[in-house]
Backbone as numpy.savetxt, mean C-alpha at the origin, in Angstrom:
# Nx Ny Nz CAx CAy CAz Cx Cy Cz
-4.84 -8.25 20.37 -3.52 -8.75 19.40 -3.84 -9.62 18.57
-4.90 -10.61 18.57 -5.13 -11.72 17.70 -5.86 -10.84 16.30
-6.50 -10.26 16.69 -7.33 -9.13 15.50 -5.98 -8.57 14.60
-5.20 -8.02 15.21 -4.14 -7.41 14.38 -3.08 -8.53 13.79
-3.14 -9.55 14.30 -2.06 -10.53 13.82 -2.78 -11.06 12.70
-4.38 -11.32 12.56 -5.19 -11.69 11.46 -5.29 -10.63 10.35
-5.25 -9.42 10.66 -5.33 -8.63 9.57 -3.92 -8.52 9.06
-2.95 -8.53 9.45 -1.51 -8.55 9.02 -1.28 -9.71 8.09
-1.66 -10.93 8.71 -1.31 -12.00 7.98 -2.21 -11.86 6.61
-3.64 -11.86 6.51 -4.26 -11.55 5.36 -3.87 -10.49 4.50
-3.16 -9.60 4.69 -2.67 -8.39 3.97 -1.55 -8.91 3.07
-0.60 -9.86 4.08 0.43 -10.11 3.24 0.28 -11.56 2.14
-0.88 -12.08 2.52 -1.26 -13.04 1.64 -1.71 -12.27 0.33
-2.56 -11.23 0.45 -2.85 -10.26 -0.79 -1.69 -9.82 -1.65
-0.16 -9.43 -0.68 0.77 -9.20 -1.62 1.36 -10.09 -2.03
1.55 -10.99 -1.37 2.21 -11.99 -2.12 1.30 -12.64 -3.51
0.21 -12.66 -3.56 -0.78 -12.80 -4.73 -0.55 -11.82 -5.87
-0.50 -10.66 -5.46 -0.67 -9.28 -6.53 0.67 -8.77 -6.62
1.64 -8.60 -5.32 2.56 -7.77 -5.50 2.42 -6.19 -5.12
1.24 -6.02 -4.50 0.96 -4.69 -3.89 -0.17 -5.06 -3.26
-0.67 -3.78 -2.52 -2.04 -4.08 -2.08 -2.31 -4.37 -0.34
-1.16 -4.57 0.16 -1.16 -5.10 1.82 -1.69 -4.18 2.52
-1.07 -2.81 2.17 -1.15 -1.78 3.23 -2.90 -1.04 2.89
-3.28 -1.10 1.79 -4.51 -0.76 1.16 -5.63 -1.63 1.87
-5.16 -2.96 1.95 -6.23 -3.93 2.61 -6.29 -3.80 4.21
-4.80 -3.52 4.78 -4.60 -3.44 6.03 -5.15 -2.33 6.84
-5.04 -1.14 6.55 -4.76 0.15 7.22 -6.38 0.59 7.33
-7.16 0.31 6.51 -8.66 0.65 6.87 -9.21 -0.16 8.07
-8.53 -1.63 8.17 -8.85 -2.30 9.14 -8.25 -1.88 10.69
-6.90 -1.87 10.30 -6.04 -1.41 11.60 -6.42 0.05 12.08
-7.14 0.81 11.15 -7.60 2.10 11.70 -8.75 2.17 12.71
-9.25 0.93 12.60 -10.50 0.66 13.66 -10.10 0.31 14.93
-8.99 -0.25 15.14 -8.07 -0.61 16.28 -7.26 0.23 16.77
-6.51 0.91 15.88 -5.26 1.82 16.20 -5.37 3.16 15.64
-4.73 4.16 16.40 -4.44 5.45 15.69 -3.51 5.56 14.46
-4.25 6.29 13.42 -3.51 6.05 12.21 -2.07 6.24 12.21
-1.38 7.47 13.29 -0.12 7.70 13.49 0.67 6.43 13.90
-0.20 5.45 14.46 0.62 4.06 14.93 0.26 3.32 13.65
-0.80 2.91 13.00 -0.90 2.09 12.29 -0.13 2.17 10.78
0.17 3.40 10.42 0.94 3.63 9.30 2.37 3.26 9.33
2.96 3.86 10.06 4.57 3.25 10.59 4.55 1.88 10.87
3.72 1.35 11.56 3.74 0.02 11.70 3.70 -0.84 10.30
2.82 -0.70 9.66 2.70 -1.24 8.57 3.94 -1.07 7.52
4.44 0.18 7.53 5.83 0.40 6.83 6.73 -0.73 7.16
7.12 -1.17 8.62 8.00 -1.96 8.92 7.95 -3.31 8.07
6.43 -3.69 7.87 6.39 -4.93 7.37 6.30 -4.80 6.04
6.12 -3.61 5.27 6.35 -3.80 3.92 7.58 -3.94 3.39
8.55 -3.26 4.02 10.22 -3.43 4.06 10.41 -4.90 3.87
9.96 -5.73 4.62 10.22 -7.10 4.92 9.67 -7.67 3.41
8.27 -7.35 3.08 7.51 -8.28 1.85 8.03 -7.65 0.59
8.42 -6.44 0.54 8.75 -5.71 -0.74 10.24 -6.19 -1.02
11.12 -6.14 -0.15 12.33 -6.89 -0.47 12.36 -8.21 -0.64
11.70 -8.94 -0.14 11.62 -10.62 -0.28 10.95 -10.85 -1.90
10.04 -10.10 -2.15 9.68 -9.98 -3.41 10.36 -9.30 -4.74
10.75 -7.78 -4.16 11.31 -7.39 -5.43 12.88 -7.44 -5.25
13.43 -7.76 -4.54 14.86 -8.14 -4.80 14.92 -9.46 -5.50
14.06 -10.25 -5.38 14.17 -11.88 -6.14 13.56 -11.64 -7.52
12.82 -10.73 -7.88 12.38 -10.44 -9.30 12.68 -9.16 -9.82
13.93 -8.60 -9.34 14.47 -7.19 -9.99 14.81 -7.23 -11.26
15.24 -8.16 -11.66 15.85 -8.17 -13.38 14.49 -7.84 -14.30
13.45 -8.30 -13.89 12.17 -7.89 -14.59 11.53 -6.45 -14.61
12.08 -5.67 -13.73 11.44 -4.48 -13.38 11.79 -3.38 -14.67
11.02 -2.50 -14.70 11.08 -1.50 -15.83 12.08 -0.20 -15.14
13.22 -0.15 -15.35 14.13 0.77 -14.84 13.60 2.08 -15.22
13.40 2.53 -16.52 12.95 3.48 -16.82 11.83 4.46 -15.89
10.95 3.39 -15.72 9.47 3.87 -15.08 10.16 4.09 -13.70
10.92 3.49 -13.02 11.38 3.90 -11.69 11.96 5.08 -11.56
12.73 5.33 -12.44 13.67 6.55 -12.61 12.60 7.92 -12.96
11.72 7.56 -13.62 10.68 8.55 -13.44 9.75 8.87 -12.29
9.60 7.84 -11.73 8.40 7.89 -10.76 9.19 8.04 -9.22
10.43 7.73 -9.14 10.71 8.17 -7.74 11.10 9.46 -7.18
11.81 10.11 -8.03 11.79 11.80 -7.59 10.47 12.28 -7.44
9.66 12.08 -8.22 7.88 12.83 -7.93 7.48 12.00 -6.84
7.60 10.85 -6.56 7.11 10.26 -5.39 7.79 10.90 -3.97
8.86 11.10 -4.18 9.54 11.56 -2.90 9.02 13.03 -2.58
8.70 13.82 -3.88 8.22 15.33 -3.60 6.42 15.06 -2.78
5.84 13.97 -3.37 4.47 13.68 -2.59 4.40 13.19 -1.33
5.63 12.57 -0.96 5.63 11.93 0.36 5.99 13.01 1.53
6.83 14.10 0.98 6.79 15.28 1.90 5.68 15.66 2.21
4.72 16.02 1.36 3.42 16.75 1.63 2.64 15.82 2.29
2.49 14.25 2.01 1.73 13.63 2.79 2.07 13.51 4.31
3.50 13.57 4.68 3.98 13.53 5.92 3.53 14.71 6.59
3.49 15.83 6.16 3.10 17.09 7.12 1.67 16.83 7.39
0.83 16.25 6.50 -0.54 15.97 6.62 -0.83 14.91 7.87
0.04 13.80 7.77 -0.23 12.97 8.85 0.15 13.32 10.13
1.34 13.99 10.29 1.74 14.82 11.21 0.98 15.67 12.13
0.29 16.71 11.36 -0.25 17.91 11.77 -1.72 17.82 11.52
-2.28 17.12 10.70 -3.81 17.21 10.66 -4.54 16.44 11.74
-5.81 16.83 11.89 -6.62 16.04 12.91 -7.14 14.76 12.65
-6.97 13.78 13.19 -7.48 12.36 13.03 -8.63 12.12 12.37
-9.78 12.72 12.63 -11.15 12.38 12.35 -11.11 12.78 10.34
-10.62 14.11 10.00 -10.99 14.34 8.57 -9.98 13.18 7.86
-8.80 12.80 8.42 -7.76 11.68 7.71 -8.50 10.57 7.71
-9.36 9.98 8.64 -9.92 8.86 8.57 -11.03 8.78 7.35
-11.86 9.91 7.24 -12.85 10.28 6.39 -12.23 10.15 4.87
-11.05 10.65 4.96 -10.04 10.80 3.54 -9.71 9.58 3.27
-9.17 8.71 4.17 -8.86 7.44 3.81 -9.83 6.69 3.31
-11.07 6.49 4.07 -12.17 5.85 3.76 -12.68 6.17 2.36
-12.89 7.32 2.04 -13.11 7.94 0.68 -12.08 7.48 -0.27
-11.11 7.33 -0.16 -9.91 6.97 -1.23 -10.24 5.47 -1.57
-10.24 4.81 -0.35 -10.44 3.53 -0.65 -11.59 3.02 -1.11
-13.01 3.60 -0.98 -14.05 3.50 -1.77 -13.81 3.74 -3.23
-13.37 4.92 -3.48 -13.14 5.57 -4.82 -12.13 4.23 -5.56
-10.91 3.68 -4.80 -10.57 2.78 -5.49 -10.78 1.70 -6.04
-11.78 1.26 -4.99 -12.32 -0.10 -4.98 -13.45 -0.24 -6.06
-14.22 0.97 -6.21 -15.39 1.35 -7.01 -14.60 1.39 -8.43
-13.52 2.12 -8.74 -12.90 2.29 -10.00 -12.75 0.87 -10.39
-11.95 -0.17 -9.54 -11.44 -1.44 -9.72 -12.32 -2.44 -10.29
-13.58 -2.26 -9.61 -14.69 -3.44 -9.54 -15.76 -2.69 -10.80
-15.86 -1.39 -11.08 -16.83 -1.28 -11.87 -16.38 -0.29 -13.31
-15.28 0.15 -13.36 -14.66 0.97 -14.72 -14.69 -0.20 -15.56
-14.73 0.46 -16.77 -14.32 -0.46 -18.05 -13.15 -0.76 -18.05
-12.51 -1.92 -18.48 -11.17 -2.15 -18.63 -10.45 -0.81 -19.76
-9.30 -0.73 -19.13 -8.60 0.26 -19.97 -7.90 -0.42 -20.99
-7.75 0.26 -22.13 -7.08 -0.38 -23.54 -6.12 0.71 -23.55
-5.05 -0.13 -24.29 -3.91 0.71 -24.83 -2.94 1.19 -23.77
-1.80 1.83 -24.31 -0.59 2.06 -23.49 -1.05 3.87 -23.16
-0.46 4.51 -22.01 -0.57 5.78 -21.95 0.79 6.20 -21.82
0.75 7.72 -22.01 2.06 8.38 -22.17 2.91 8.37 -20.98
4.23 8.65 -21.10 5.35 8.71 -19.57 4.72 9.97 -18.99
4.24 10.95 -19.54 3.94 12.34 -19.01 3.31 11.79 -17.53
2.11 11.07 -17.72 1.23 10.30 -16.72 1.83 10.01 -15.43
3.22 9.76 -15.44 4.35 9.45 -14.12 4.16 10.69 -13.64
3.68 12.04 -13.75 3.85 13.19 -12.82 2.50 13.13 -12.10
1.39 12.70 -12.40 0.29 12.75 -11.36 0.25 11.48 -10.52
0.95 10.32 -11.30 0.93 8.86 -10.64 1.98 8.98 -9.55
3.19 9.68 -9.79 4.35 9.34 -8.73 3.81 10.75 -7.66
3.43 11.66 -7.85 3.17 12.55 -6.98 1.95 12.20 -6.02
1.01 12.09 -6.55 -0.30 11.60 -5.73 -0.21 10.57 -5.22
0.55 9.51 -5.56 0.81 7.95 -5.08 1.99 8.35 -3.66
2.95 9.37 -4.10 3.59 9.78 -2.77 2.80 10.19 -1.60
1.99 11.21 -2.25 0.93 11.64 -0.88 0.37 10.70 -0.40
-0.40 9.59 -0.78 -1.13 8.53 -0.28 -0.06 7.53 0.67
1.02 7.52 -0.09 2.02 6.43 0.46 2.24 7.05 1.72
2.67 8.39 2.12 3.27 8.95 3.24 1.94 9.14 4.16
0.89 9.32 3.76 -0.05 9.83 4.64 -0.97 8.60 5.10
-1.11 7.64 4.17 -1.67 6.32 4.35 -1.06 5.02 4.11
-0.05 5.13 3.62 0.82 4.03 2.88 0.06 3.11 2.09
-0.94 4.27 1.07 -1.62 3.11 0.34 -1.13 3.94 -1.24
-0.22 3.96 -1.56 0.08 4.49 -2.84 0.21 3.31 -4.04
0.57 2.01 -3.40 0.75 0.94 -4.30 -0.20 0.94 -5.49
-1.65 0.83 -5.12 -2.54 0.74 -6.25 -2.33 1.85 -7.38
-1.83 3.08 -7.05 -1.92 4.12 -7.70 -0.62 3.83 -8.84
0.32 3.36 -8.30 1.58 2.97 -9.00 1.12 1.81 -10.10
0.53 0.83 -9.43 0.34 -0.42 -10.26 -0.89 0.02 -11.41
-1.86 0.73 -11.27 -2.55 1.39 -12.37 -1.93 1.74 -13.59
-0.92 3.00 -12.98 -0.05 3.56 -13.82 0.69 2.29 -14.60
1.35 1.69 -14.04 2.43 0.56 -14.47 1.57 -0.29 -15.53
0.52 -0.62 -15.09 -0.26 -1.58 -15.80 -0.58 -1.08 -17.21
-0.70 0.26 -17.60 -0.91 0.80 -18.72 0.21 1.15 -19.50
1.49 0.98 -18.86 2.90 1.42 -19.48 3.84 0.20 -19.70
3.42 -1.03 -18.93 4.30 -2.34 -19.26 3.38 -3.29 -19.62
3.70 -4.05 -20.61 2.68 -5.05 -21.25 2.63 -6.35 -20.59
3.50 -6.69 -19.63 3.64 -7.92 -19.30 3.20 -7.89 -17.77
2.36 -8.51 -17.05 2.02 -8.44 -15.78 3.18 -8.89 -14.92
3.81 -9.88 -15.28 4.86 -10.36 -14.44 6.13 -8.99 -14.09
6.00 -8.49 -15.18 7.12 -7.14 -15.05 6.35 -6.24 -14.42
5.15 -5.76 -14.31 4.39 -4.75 -13.50 4.37 -5.21 -12.05
4.41 -6.52 -11.85 4.60 -7.07 -10.27 5.75 -6.71 -9.67
6.89 -7.09 -10.64 8.36 -6.70 -10.35 8.64 -5.21 -10.13
8.01 -4.39 -10.88 8.30 -3.11 -10.76 7.69 -2.45 -9.55
6.78 -3.07 -9.63 5.52 -2.34 -8.26 6.00 -2.80 -7.12
6.76 -3.86 -6.91 7.41 -4.46 -5.63 8.59 -3.53 -5.49
9.54 -3.18 -6.69 10.66 -2.30 -6.53 10.26 -0.87 -6.12
9.22 -0.65 -6.59 8.83 0.96 -6.50 8.22 0.86 -5.11
7.33 0.33 -4.53 6.93 0.16 -3.08 8.12 0.09 -2.24
9.09 -0.73 -2.44 10.31 -0.85 -1.79 10.99 0.51 -1.57
11.24 1.10 -2.95 12.02 2.50 -2.78 10.80 3.59 -1.75
9.70 3.18 -2.00 8.98 4.08 -1.22 9.01 3.57 0.26
9.23 2.54 0.64 9.04 2.21 2.10 10.29 3.00 2.79
11.59 2.58 1.82 13.05 3.25 2.33 12.78 4.82 2.55
12.19 5.39 1.55 12.01 7.04 1.83 11.33 7.40 2.97
10.03 6.59 3.03 9.04 6.81 4.23 10.04 6.46 5.69
10.59 5.49 5.80 11.42 5.00 6.75 12.37 6.36 7.34
12.99 6.91 6.37 13.73 8.08 6.91 12.76 9.22 7.30
11.96 9.52 6.46 10.94 10.73 6.91 10.41 10.13 8.38
9.78 9.14 8.61 8.91 8.93 9.92 9.81 8.89 10.85
11.20 8.45 10.78 12.18 8.66 11.78 12.66 9.93 12.16
12.76 10.71 11.22 12.96 12.28 11.37 11.76 12.69 11.93
10.49 12.31 11.74 9.41 13.09 12.37 9.16 12.04 14.00
9.60 11.31 14.41 9.61 10.93 15.66 8.36 9.94 15.77
8.15 9.44 14.48 7.03 8.27 14.66 7.37 7.23 15.29
8.45 6.52 15.10 8.83 5.49 15.64 9.26 5.59 17.25
9.01 6.64 17.89 9.18 6.89 19.26 7.94 6.47 20.02
6.99 6.40 19.50 5.60 6.10 19.93 5.69 5.00 20.94
5.07 5.17 22.07 5.38 3.75 23.01 4.61 2.88 22.43
5.29 1.56 22.42 4.73 0.15 22.24 4.70 -0.30 20.69
4.94 0.63 19.92 5.04 0.56 18.40 6.10 -0.75 17.91
7.07 -0.71 18.32 8.18 -1.61 18.02 8.22 -2.84 18.57
7.52 -2.89 19.73 7.01 -4.38 20.56 6.04 -4.91 19.71
5.08 -3.78 19.11 3.81 -4.61 18.63 4.46 -5.06 17.25
5.22 -4.33 16.39 6.01 -4.77 15.26 6.48 -6.03 15.04
7.38 -6.06 16.37 8.13 -7.59 16.66 7.12 -8.53 16.87
6.03 -8.38 17.54 5.15 -9.64 17.71 4.29 -10.02 16.44
3.97 -8.87 15.73 3.28 -9.24 14.42 4.06 -9.60 12.99
5.29 -9.50 13.22 6.29 -9.83 12.05 6.23 -11.18 11.73
6.11 -12.01 12.70 5.91 -13.63 12.08 4.43 -13.69 11.32
3.68 -13.02 11.35 2.26 -13.09 10.98 2.42 -12.55 9.24
3.47 -11.33 9.27 3.53 -10.59 7.97 4.44 -11.89 7.14
5.22 -12.44 7.65 6.01 -13.48 7.05 5.21 -14.73 6.49
4.28 -15.03 7.35 3.40 -16.25 7.05 2.45 -15.95 5.97
2.02 -14.82 5.96 1.02 -14.35 4.95 1.79 -14.22 3.80
3.17 -13.80 3.75 3.63 -13.66 2.40 4.26 -14.83 1.79
4.51 -16.07 2.40 4.81 -17.18 2.30 3.42 -17.91 1.34
2.39 -17.60 2.16 1.07 -18.52 1.68 0.48 -17.55 0.15
0.56 -16.46 0.48 0.40 -15.86 -0.74 1.23 -16.04 -2.29
2.44 -15.94 -1.74 3.33 -16.33 -3.03 3.03 -17.85 -3.46
2.78 -18.89 -2.54 2.37 -20.05 -3.07 1.45 -20.10 -3.90
0.22 -19.35 -3.46 -1.06 -19.19 -4.04 -1.00 -18.51 -5.29
-0.14 -17.80 -5.60 0.09 -16.81 -6.97 0.02 -17.59 -8.33
0.56 -18.64 -8.29 0.42 -19.20 -9.58 -0.81 -19.93 -9.73
-1.40 -20.44 -8.53 -2.87 -21.40 -8.48 -3.94 -20.55 -8.52
-4.11 -19.58 -8.23 -5.53 -18.87 -8.23 -5.99 -17.85 -9.42
-6.85 -17.70 -9.86 -6.95 -16.78 -10.79 -7.19 -15.44 -10.67
-6.00 -14.69 -10.77 -5.65 -13.28 -10.60 -7.18 -12.26 -10.41
-7.67 -12.05 -11.71 -8.86 -11.36 -11.72 -9.86 -11.51 -10.67
-10.14 -12.81 -10.48 -11.21 -13.56 -9.20 -10.68 -13.04 -7.82
-9.36 -13.01 -7.83 -8.68 -12.68 -6.46 -8.98 -11.12 -6.13
-8.75 -10.28 -7.52 -8.75 -8.84 -7.24 -10.06 -8.48 -6.87
-11.15 -9.17 -7.76 -12.55 -8.62 -7.20 -12.93 -9.01 -5.96
-12.65 -10.14 -5.05 -12.90 -10.30 -3.90 -12.18 -9.31 -3.19
-10.73 -9.05 -3.45 -9.97 -7.78 -2.61 -10.67 -6.53 -2.50
-11.34 -6.27 -3.71 -11.73 -4.87 -3.78 -12.70 -4.72 -3.14
-13.75 -5.80 -3.02 -15.27 -5.73 -2.33 -14.80 -5.69 -0.98
-13.88 -6.42 -0.02 -13.34 -6.21 1.25 -12.90 -5.04 1.26
-12.20 -4.30 0.34 -11.74 -3.02 0.55 -12.87 -1.79 0.89
-13.91 -2.25 -0.29 -14.97 -1.15 0.00 -15.62 -1.39 1.35
-15.76 -2.42 1.92 -16.32 -2.55 3.37 -15.52 -1.88 4.29
-14.05 -1.93 4.11 -13.39 -1.17 5.02 -13.68 0.07 5.12
-13.60 0.55 3.92 -13.51 1.99 3.49 -14.91 2.55 4.16
-15.88 1.84 3.92 -17.32 2.20 4.63 -16.97 2.30 6.36
-16.62 1.37 6.77 -16.18 1.30 8.29 -15.31 2.45 8.68
-14.40 2.89 7.96 -13.34 3.68 8.36 -14.01 4.94 8.25
-14.91 5.58 7.14 -15.69 6.70 7.32 -16.49 7.04 8.64
-17.07 5.77 8.91 -17.97 5.51 9.91 -17.06 6.18 11.16
-16.22 5.44 11.29 -15.44 5.79 12.81 -14.89 7.41 12.58
-14.76 7.81 11.59 -14.04 9.21 11.48 -15.42 10.21 11.58
-16.52 9.73 11.25 -17.81 10.48 11.27 -18.20 10.64 12.88
-18.07 9.47 13.63 -18.85 9.29 14.87 -17.73 9.31 16.20
-16.49 9.32 16.00 -15.44 9.46 16.83 -15.03 10.74 17.15
């Protein structure tokens, strides 16, 4: 339980700093200790608390047009992702998660900085693919954030819009996971209650550090840690 608490606290320090990335950080680590079908709905409960506390405070800065474009597409993607989470074997899912995490980390560490705005039609792949990965691994946030960063000029507005979008995603996933019976798994709700204070603590620390630490340096360290987590998850998927 101590390892789980440390992972959850660190994940929400990341969220407090960036407005996204908690589940992307935590799921590869939690997948080494818990089945994906437990880790993903567990993190969703923490995401609801974190995104509500950030998104509802900063909602006035959110880009409503982007939310209206992305949410319906995100719902379609989540329906597809849920069917995979419930029905697919665990080992291929672990390998797919590790590859996704590695690809995302490599893109953010080594790809040239994107320039200029992109068109609104990019919401179609961003919303649907983000929805699939949200339901499957809880890791759609970086996909949404990458799209929003190319659509919205102010980073504070990107952070606010990302937080509200992830809140909407979490609420939709809560309904889907309840319908699929994922919260009836033994011990899941007890574990969530024990770990919830560590989510709140991490969010408090990250929010206080948000204005003090250089954002780009924090993101580089985050994606390096993610790359290591991705390698470990692929290893577990291959040997288990």
